[in-house]
XYZ file of C-alpha atoms in Angstrom:
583
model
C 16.570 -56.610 -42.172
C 14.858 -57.099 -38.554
C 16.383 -53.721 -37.777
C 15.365 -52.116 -40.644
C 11.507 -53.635 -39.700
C 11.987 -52.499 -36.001
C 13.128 -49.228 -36.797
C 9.947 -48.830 -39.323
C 7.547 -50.054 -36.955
C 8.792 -47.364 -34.583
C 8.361 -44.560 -36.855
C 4.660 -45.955 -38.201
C 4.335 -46.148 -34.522
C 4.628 -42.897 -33.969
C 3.356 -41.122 -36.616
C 0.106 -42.932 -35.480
C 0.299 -42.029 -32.298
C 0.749 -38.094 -33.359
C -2.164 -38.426 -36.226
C -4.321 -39.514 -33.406
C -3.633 -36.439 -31.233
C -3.405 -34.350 -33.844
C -7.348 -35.534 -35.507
C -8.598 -34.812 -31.656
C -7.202 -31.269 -32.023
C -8.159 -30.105 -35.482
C -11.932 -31.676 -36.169
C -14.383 -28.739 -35.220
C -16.714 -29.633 -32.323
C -13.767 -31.009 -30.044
C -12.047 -29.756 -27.451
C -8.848 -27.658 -28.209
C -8.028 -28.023 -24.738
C -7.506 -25.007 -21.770
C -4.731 -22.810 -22.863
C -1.490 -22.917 -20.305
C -1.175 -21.024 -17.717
C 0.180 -17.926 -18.083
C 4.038 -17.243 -16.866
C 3.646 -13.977 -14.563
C 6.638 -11.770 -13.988
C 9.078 -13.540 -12.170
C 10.365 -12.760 -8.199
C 14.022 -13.438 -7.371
C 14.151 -16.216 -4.440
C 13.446 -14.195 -1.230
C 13.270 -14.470 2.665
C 11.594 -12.815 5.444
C 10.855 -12.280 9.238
C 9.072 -10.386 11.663
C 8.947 -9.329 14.950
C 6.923 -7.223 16.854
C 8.935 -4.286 15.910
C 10.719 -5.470 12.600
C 9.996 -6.481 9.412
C 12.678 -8.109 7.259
C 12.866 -9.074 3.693
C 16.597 -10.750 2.247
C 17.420 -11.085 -1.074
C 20.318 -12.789 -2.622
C 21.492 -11.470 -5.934
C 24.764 -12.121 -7.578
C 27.028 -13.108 -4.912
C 25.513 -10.033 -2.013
C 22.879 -10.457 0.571
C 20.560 -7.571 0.210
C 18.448 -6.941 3.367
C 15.827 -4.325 3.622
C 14.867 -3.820 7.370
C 10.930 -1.379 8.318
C 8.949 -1.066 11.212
C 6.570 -4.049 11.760
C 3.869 -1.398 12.620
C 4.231 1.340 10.288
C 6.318 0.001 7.543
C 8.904 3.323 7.735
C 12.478 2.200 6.609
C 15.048 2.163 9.658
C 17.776 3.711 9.226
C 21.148 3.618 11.026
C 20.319 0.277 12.038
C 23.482 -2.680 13.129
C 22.226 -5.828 10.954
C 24.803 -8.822 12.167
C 24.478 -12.230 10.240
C 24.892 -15.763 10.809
C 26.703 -17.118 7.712
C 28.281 -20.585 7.210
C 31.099 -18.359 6.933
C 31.211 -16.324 10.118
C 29.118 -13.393 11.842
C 29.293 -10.344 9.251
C 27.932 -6.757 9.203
C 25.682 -5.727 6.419
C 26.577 -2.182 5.508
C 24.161 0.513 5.409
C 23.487 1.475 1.486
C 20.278 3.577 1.666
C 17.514 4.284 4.570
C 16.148 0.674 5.171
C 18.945 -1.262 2.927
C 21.794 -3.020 3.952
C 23.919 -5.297 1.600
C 27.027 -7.895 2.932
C 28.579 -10.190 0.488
C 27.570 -13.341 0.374
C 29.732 -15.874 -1.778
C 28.384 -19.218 -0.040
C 24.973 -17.718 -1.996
C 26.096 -19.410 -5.165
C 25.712 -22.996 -4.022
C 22.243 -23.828 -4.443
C 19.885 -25.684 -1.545
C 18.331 -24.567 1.806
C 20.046 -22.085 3.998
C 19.481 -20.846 7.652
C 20.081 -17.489 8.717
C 20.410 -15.530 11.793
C 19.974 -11.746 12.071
C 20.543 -9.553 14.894
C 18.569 -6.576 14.624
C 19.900 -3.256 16.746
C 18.294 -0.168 16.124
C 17.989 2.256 18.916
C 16.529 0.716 22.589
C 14.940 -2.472 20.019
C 17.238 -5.565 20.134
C 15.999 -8.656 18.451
C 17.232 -11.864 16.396
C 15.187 -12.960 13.257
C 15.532 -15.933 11.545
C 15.719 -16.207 8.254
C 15.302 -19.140 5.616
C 16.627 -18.847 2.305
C 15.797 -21.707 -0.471
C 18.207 -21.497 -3.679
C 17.210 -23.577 -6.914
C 20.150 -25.349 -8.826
C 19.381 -24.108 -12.023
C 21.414 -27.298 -13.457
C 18.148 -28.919 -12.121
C 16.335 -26.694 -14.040
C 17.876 -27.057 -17.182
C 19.248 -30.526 -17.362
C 22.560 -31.310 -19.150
C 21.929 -31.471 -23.292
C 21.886 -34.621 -25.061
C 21.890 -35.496 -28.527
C 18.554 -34.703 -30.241
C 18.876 -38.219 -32.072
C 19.563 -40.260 -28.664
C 16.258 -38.466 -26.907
C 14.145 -39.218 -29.968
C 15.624 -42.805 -30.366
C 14.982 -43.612 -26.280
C 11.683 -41.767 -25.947
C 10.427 -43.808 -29.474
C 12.238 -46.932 -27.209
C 10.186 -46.454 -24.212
C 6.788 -45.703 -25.981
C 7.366 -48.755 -28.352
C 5.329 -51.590 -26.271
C 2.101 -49.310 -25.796
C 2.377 -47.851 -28.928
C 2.082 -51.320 -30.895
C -0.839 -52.345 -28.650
C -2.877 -49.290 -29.873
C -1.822 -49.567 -33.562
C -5.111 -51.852 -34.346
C -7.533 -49.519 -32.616
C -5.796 -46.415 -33.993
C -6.458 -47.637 -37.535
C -9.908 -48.444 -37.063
C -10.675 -45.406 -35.795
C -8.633 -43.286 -38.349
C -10.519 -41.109 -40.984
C -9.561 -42.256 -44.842
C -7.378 -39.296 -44.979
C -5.632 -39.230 -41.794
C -4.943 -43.395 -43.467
C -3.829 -41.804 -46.484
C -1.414 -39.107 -44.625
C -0.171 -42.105 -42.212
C 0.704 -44.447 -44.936
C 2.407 -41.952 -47.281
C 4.701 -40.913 -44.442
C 5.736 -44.662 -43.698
C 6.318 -45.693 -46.875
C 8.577 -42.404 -47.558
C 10.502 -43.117 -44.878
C 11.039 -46.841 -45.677
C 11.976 -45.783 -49.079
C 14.677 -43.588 -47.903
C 15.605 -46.423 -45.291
C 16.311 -49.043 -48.300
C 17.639 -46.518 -50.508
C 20.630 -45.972 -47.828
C 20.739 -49.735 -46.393
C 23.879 -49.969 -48.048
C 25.728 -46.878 -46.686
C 25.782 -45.198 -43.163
C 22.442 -46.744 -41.090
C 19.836 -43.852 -40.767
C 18.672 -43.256 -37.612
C 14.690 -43.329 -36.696
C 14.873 -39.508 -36.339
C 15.153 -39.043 -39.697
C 11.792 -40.856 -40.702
C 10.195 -39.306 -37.764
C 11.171 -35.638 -39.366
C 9.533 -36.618 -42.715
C 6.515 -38.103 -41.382
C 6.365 -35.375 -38.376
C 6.256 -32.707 -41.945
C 3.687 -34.417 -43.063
C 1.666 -34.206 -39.949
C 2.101 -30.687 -39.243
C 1.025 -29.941 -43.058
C -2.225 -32.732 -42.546
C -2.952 -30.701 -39.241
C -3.120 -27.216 -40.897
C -5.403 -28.058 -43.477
C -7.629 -30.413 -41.252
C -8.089 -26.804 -39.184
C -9.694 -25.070 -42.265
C -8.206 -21.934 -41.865
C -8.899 -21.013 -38.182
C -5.825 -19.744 -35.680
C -5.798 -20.825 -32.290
C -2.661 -19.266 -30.910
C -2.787 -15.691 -31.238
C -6.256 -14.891 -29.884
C -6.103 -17.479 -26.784
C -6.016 -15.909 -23.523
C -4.321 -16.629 -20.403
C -5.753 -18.488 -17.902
C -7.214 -16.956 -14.231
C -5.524 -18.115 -11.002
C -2.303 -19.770 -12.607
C 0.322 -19.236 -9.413
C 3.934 -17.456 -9.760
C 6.640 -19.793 -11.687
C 10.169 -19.124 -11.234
C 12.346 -17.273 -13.914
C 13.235 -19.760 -17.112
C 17.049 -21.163 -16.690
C 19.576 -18.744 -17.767
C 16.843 -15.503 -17.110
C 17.728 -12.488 -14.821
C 14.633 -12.650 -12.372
C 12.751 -8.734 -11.867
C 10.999 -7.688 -9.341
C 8.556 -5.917 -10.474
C 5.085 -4.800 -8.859
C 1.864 -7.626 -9.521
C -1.468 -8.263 -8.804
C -1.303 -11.928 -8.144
C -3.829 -14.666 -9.513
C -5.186 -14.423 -5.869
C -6.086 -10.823 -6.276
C -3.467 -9.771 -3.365
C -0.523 -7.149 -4.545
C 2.922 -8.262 -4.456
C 5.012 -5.054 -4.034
C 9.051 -5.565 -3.422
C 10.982 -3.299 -0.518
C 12.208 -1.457 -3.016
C 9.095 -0.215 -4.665
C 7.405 -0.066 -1.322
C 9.945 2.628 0.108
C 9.339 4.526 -3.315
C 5.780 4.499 -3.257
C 6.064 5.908 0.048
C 3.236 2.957 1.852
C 2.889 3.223 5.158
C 0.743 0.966 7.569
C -1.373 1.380 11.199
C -2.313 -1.628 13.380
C -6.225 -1.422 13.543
C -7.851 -0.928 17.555
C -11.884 -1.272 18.257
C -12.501 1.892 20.156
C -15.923 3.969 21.271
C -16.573 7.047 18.899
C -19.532 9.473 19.188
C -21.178 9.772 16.136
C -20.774 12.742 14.086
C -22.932 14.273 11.601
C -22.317 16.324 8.560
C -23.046 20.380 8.173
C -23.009 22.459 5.255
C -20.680 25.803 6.917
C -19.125 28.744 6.049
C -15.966 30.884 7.660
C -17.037 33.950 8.824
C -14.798 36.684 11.015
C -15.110 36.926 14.508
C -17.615 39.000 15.875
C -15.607 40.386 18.609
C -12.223 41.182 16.169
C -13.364 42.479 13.002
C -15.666 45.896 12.267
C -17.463 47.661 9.599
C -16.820 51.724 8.664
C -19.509 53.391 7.747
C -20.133 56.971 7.244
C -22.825 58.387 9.734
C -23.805 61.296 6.992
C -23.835 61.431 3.366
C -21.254 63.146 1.722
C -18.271 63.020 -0.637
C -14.898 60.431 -0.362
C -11.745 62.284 -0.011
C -8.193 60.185 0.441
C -7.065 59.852 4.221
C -3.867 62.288 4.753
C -1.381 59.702 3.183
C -3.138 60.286 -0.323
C -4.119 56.529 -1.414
C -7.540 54.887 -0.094
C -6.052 51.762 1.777
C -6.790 48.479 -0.020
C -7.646 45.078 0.243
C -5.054 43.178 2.284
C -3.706 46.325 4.035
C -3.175 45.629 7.519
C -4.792 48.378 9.545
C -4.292 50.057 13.306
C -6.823 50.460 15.134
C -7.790 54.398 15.424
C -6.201 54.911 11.635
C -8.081 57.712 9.367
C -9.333 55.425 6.392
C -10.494 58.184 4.897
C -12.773 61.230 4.629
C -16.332 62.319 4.286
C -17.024 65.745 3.419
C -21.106 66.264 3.384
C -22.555 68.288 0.856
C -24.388 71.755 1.446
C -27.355 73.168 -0.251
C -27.712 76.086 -1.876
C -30.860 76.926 0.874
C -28.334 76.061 2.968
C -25.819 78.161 2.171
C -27.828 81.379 1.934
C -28.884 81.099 5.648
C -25.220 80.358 5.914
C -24.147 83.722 4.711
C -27.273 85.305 6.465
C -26.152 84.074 10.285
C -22.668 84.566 9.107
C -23.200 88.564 8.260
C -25.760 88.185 11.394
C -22.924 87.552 13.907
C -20.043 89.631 12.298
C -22.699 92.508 12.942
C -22.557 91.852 16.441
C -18.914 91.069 16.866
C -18.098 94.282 15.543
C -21.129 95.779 17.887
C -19.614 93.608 21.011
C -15.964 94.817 19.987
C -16.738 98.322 20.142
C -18.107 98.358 23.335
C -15.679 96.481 25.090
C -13.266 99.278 23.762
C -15.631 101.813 24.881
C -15.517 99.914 28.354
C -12.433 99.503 28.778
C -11.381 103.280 28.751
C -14.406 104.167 30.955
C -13.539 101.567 33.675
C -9.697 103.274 34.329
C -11.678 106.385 35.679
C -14.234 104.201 37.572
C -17.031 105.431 35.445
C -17.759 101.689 34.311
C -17.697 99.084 36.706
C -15.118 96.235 36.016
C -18.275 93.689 36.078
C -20.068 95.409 32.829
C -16.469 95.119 31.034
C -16.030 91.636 31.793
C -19.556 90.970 30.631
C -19.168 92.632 27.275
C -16.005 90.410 26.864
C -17.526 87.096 27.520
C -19.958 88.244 25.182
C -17.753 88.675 22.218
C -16.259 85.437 22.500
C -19.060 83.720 22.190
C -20.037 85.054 19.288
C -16.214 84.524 17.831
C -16.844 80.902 19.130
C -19.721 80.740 16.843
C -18.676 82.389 13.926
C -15.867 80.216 13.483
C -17.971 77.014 14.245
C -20.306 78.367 11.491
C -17.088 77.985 9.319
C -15.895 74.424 10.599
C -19.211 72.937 9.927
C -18.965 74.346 6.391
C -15.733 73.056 5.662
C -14.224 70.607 7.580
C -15.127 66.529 6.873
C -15.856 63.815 8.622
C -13.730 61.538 9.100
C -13.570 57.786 9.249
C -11.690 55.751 11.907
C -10.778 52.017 12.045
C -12.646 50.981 14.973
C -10.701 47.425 15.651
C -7.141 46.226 14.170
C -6.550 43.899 11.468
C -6.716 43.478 7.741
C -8.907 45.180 4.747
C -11.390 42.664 4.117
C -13.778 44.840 1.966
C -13.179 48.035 0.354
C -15.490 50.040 -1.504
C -13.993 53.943 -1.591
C -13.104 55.810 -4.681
C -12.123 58.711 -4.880
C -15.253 61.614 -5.536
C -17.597 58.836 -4.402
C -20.775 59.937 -3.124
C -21.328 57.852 0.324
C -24.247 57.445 1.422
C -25.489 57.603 5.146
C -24.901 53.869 6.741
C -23.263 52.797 3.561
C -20.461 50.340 4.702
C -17.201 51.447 3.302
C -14.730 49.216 4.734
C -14.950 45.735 6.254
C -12.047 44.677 8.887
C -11.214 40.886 9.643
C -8.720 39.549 11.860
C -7.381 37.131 10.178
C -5.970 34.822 12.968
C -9.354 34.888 14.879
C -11.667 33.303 12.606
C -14.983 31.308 12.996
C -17.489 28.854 11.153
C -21.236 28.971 10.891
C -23.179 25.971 10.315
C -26.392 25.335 9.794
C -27.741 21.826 11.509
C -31.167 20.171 11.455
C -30.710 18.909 14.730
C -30.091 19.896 17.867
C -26.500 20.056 19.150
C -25.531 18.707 22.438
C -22.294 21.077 23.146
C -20.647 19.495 20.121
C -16.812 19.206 22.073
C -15.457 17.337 18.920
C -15.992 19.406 15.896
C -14.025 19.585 12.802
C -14.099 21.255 9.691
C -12.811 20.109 6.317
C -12.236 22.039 3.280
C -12.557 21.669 -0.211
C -8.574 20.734 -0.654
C -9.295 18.263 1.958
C -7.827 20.549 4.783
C -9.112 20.030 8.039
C -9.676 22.351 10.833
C -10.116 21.816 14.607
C -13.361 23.714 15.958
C -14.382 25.211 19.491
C -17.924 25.292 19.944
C -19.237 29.193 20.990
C -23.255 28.456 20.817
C -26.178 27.860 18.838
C -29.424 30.339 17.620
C -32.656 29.606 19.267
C -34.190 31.076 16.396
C -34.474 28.800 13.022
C -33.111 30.452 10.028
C -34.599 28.753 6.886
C -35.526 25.746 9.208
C -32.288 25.237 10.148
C -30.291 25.643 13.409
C -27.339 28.640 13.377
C -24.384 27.066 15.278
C -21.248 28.874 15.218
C -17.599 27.629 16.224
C -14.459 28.996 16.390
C -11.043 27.693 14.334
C -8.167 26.802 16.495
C -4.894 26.457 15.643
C -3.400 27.950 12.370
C -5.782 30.071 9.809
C -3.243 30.635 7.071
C -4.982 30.747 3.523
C -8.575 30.637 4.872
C -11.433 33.555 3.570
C -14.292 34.658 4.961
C -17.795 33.006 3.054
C -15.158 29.902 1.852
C -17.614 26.909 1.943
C -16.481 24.180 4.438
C -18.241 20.557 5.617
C -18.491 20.861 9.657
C -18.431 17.264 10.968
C -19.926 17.793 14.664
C -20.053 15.181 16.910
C -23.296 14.037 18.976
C -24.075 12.254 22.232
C -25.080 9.020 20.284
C -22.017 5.930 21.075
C -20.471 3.882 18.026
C -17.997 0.797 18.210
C -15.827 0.630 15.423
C -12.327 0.499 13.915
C -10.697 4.766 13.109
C -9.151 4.852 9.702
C -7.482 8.115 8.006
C -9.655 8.485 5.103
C -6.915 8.340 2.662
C -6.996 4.653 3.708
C -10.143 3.943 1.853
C -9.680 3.378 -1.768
C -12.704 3.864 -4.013
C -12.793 0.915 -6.527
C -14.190 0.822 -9.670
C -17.515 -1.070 -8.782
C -18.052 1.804 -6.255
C -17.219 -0.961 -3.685
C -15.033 1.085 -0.749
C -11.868 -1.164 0.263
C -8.921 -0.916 2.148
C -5.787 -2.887 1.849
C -4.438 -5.001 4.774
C -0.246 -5.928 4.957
C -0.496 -9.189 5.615
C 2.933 -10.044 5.126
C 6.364 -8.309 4.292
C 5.622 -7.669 0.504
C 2.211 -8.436 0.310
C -1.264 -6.338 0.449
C -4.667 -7.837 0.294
C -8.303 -5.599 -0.453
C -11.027 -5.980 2.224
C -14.217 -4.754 1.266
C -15.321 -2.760 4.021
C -18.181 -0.445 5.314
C -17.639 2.871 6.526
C -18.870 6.315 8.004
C -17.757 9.726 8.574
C -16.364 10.068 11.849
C -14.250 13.354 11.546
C -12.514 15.307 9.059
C -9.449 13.146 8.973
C -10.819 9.641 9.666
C -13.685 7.323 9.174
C -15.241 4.694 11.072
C -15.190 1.078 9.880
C -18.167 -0.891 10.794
C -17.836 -4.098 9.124
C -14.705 -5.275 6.662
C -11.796 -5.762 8.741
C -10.928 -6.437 12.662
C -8.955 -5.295 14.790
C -4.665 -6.051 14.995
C -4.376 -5.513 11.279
C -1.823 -3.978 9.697
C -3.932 -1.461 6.753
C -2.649 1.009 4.654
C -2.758 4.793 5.274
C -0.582 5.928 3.371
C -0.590 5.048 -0.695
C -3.336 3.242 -0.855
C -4.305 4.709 -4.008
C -0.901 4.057 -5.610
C -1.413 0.233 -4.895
C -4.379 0.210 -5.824
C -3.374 0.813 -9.483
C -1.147 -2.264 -9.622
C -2.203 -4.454 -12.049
């Protein structure tokens, strides 16, 4: 019978102990208590080094050593690298699997603890030996060995026994009527069930505990009046990384820590493409912004105009040339033929008959000359007179007729390409009407208008709408203002492939004033959603943390930080806005 008592107390015990939990959990006005933390996505155990030129991350999985080997600098994958390493077994090579991978097995990987590693690093002229420390959990540790439910009941009830009895008294007391009422039901429901087996098989305390535990659970629910706390709880801020439960296959995957840093994993770091530059201070000139436009050069492109008015007639190959058409310089374009008034044509006709009178007056006596001058009755000076005579007025008759008929013709004055075109055939031109407009295309230039004066402006660039950029010479500046503004015109070096004359550009000229500051490639500058501008510093092998920084336009490729970040940091340049969508 003094078991049977014990083994009752236990479970009255208990059940009092859980009633008293369970009233400080469902009465309204207390507190339900901060929800876990939350369990992240897990990271396989890792390792890593550096160097001043290598970065290392190794990462046992299944029995192989997986190392991924980048530039400490500019996080590029190495490739064709010699990886030798220290194992317990021997020095082995890791075999090349991919640009920046190498994998060696590694059996002695299965037994769990800490483990030292040495790897020599050869990749070109670079020599160096990182060490690497590996920690392994025992995932028996984890997940201790399973024990009968019954015995961990039985020896936790055991343990909690002593303290349990000395809070019985205050328990009661404190108890609502119908916490009591639950409490005692479940006691004497398991006593009855206790004396109703006494003389059979001995019932363990679990069994009592079960009923009374129902009980509880069923009390609990309806001391909650209806509310659900489970579904609509939300995880907590800053909880850290666990490791994967026992017996699940860890993924790396891509997170925004607790901290607000990125963890990103080799592997999704060489897909993503990120690449890193160490941050210098160095002295910039300050640069200002233009509004600009690409026009041709003045000294490689022409207009063709007509000099009178008259009607467009196809050059000699038949088809008006059109836009694109590369031209030679001294090519007919095409042809102008002026038109002739009717006034115009009746004096026409009038000098016309005028001068065929006189030809055939002039003809005549050149004949007549030229008989009298074999007898010497003409001297050979009149004859030669009344010859010059008649072909001058040939030479004007047939001028008469040239003017009449023949066009004018228009000439490419430079070489290059149709920028403009304008003829149609049966056109009427006018006089100074601009027909054609020729561009070289490789001999471009920009015109920008500035509010301030330019001191030579050396380092000029010009960036695009695409966010091309293009390197400018500065040629000179207007003295006169042209809608209050400064003219300033440069010319485009280097390649002018897919640029048209009047495209809009941004001119970003430099000036004589000095700034200290950190140069960035703008695509390191991420844009958050606050409007706060950040960049992301490496700050260890698979990790990236935002600085908020301040910056201003120094070029067209880079921009100046002020304040944010110092100098001998590794930043991103290169996929910033791909990390920056981690979440």
């Amino acid at each position: 019978m003094s078991s049977l008592m014990t083994a009752a107390l236990r479970a009255l015990a208990v059940t009092l102990a859980l009633l008293g939990a369970g009233s400080a959990l469902a009465h309204e006005g207390h507190d339900h208590g901060a929800a876990p933390p939350p369990v992240t996505k897990s990271i396989a155990p890792r390792g890593e080094a550096a160097s001043a030129a290598f970065e290392l991350v190794a990462v046992p999985r299944e029995g192989t050593l997986t190392l991924y080997l980048d530039r400490f600098q500019t996080g590029a994958p190495i490739a064709n690298a010699t990886l030798t390493v220290e194992t317990p077994t021997g020095p082995v090579t890791a075999q090349a699997a991919e640009p920046g991978i190498y994998r060696l097995p590694a059996p002695w990987l299965s037994k769990p603890g800490h483990h030292d590693l040495l790897v020599t690093v050869t990749a070109g002229s670079d020599l160096d030996v990182l060490p690497v420390a590996l920690d392994l959990s025992d995932p028996a540790a984890a997940a201790p060995a399973s024990v009968p439910a019954t015995q961990a009941i039985s020896a936790t009830v055991t343990q909690a026994l002593p303290a349990l009895t000395h809070d019985l008294k205050t328990r009661v007391s404190q108890a609502d009527p119908v916490l009591l009422t639950v409490a005692g039901g479940s006691f004497l429901l398991g006593l009855l069930v206790m004396l109703a087996l006494r003389g059979g098989r001995r019932v363990p305390v679990v069994a009592a505990l079960a009923i009374t535990a129902t009980l509880l659970l069923s009390a609990t629910a309806f001391a909650h009046g209806g509310e659900d706390h489970g579904a609509d709880e939300k995880p907590v801020q800053g909880a850290a990384l666990v490791q994967p439960a026992p017996g699940a296959a860890p993924t790396d995957l891509a997170q925004r820590l607790p901290d607000g840093s990125v963890f990103v994993p080799k592997p999704t770091q060489h897909l993503l493409g990120l690449r890193t530059v160490m941050t210098e201070v160095g002295t910039f000139h300050r640069t200002i912004g233009l509004p600009g436009r690409i026009i041709p050069n003045p000294n490689a492109s022409g207009v063709v105009q007509s000099s009178v008015g008259g009607r467009l007639s196809p050059p000699p190959s038949g088809q008006f040339p059109r836009l694109g058409t590369p031209v030679t310089k001294g090519d007919v374009l095409a042809y102008v033929t002026p038109p002739v008034a009717r006034v115009d044509i009746s004096d026409m006709r009038q000098t016309q008959g005028q001068l065929d009178q006189q030809i055939a007056t002039v003809q005549r006596r050149v004949e007549r000359y030229a008989k009298l001058a074999t007898t010497g009755a003409v001297a050979q000076v009149q004859l030669d007179e009344a010859q010059d005579e008649l072909k001058g007025l040939k030479d004007r008759r047939a001028a008469l007729d040239k003017i009449r008929m023949e066009p004018e013709a228009l000439v490419a004055p430079v070489s290059g390409v149709i920028a403009e075109a304008s003829a149609i055939a049966g056109q009427m031109a006018a006089a100074g009407q601009m027909v054609f407009q020729i561009v070289d295309p490789k001999t471009l230039w920009v015109e920008a208008l500035s509010f301030d004066a330019l001191g030579g402006a050396e380092n000029a660039t010009a960036r695009l709408a695409d966010g091309r950029t293009l390197a400018l010479t500065y040629r000179g500046s207007g003295l006169a203002d042209r809608n209050q503004a400064i003219p300033v015109q440069f010319a485009i070096s280097g390649d002018t492939n897919g640029l048209r004359v009047g495209q809009f550009v941004t001119v970003q000229a430099a000036t004589n004033t000095e700034l200290q500051g950190l140069a960035l490639p703008r695509a390191a500058v991420v844009r958050t959603g606050n409007g706060q501008d950040v960049v992301y510093e490496h700050t260890s092998a698979e990790r990236y943390a935002a600085r908020q920084v301040r910056v201003t336009p120094l070029d067209g490729n880079r921009v100046l930080v002020a304040v944010g970040i110092g100098a001998g940091k590794r930043v991103v340049t290169q996929g910033a806005e791909l990390l920056d969508q981690v979440r």
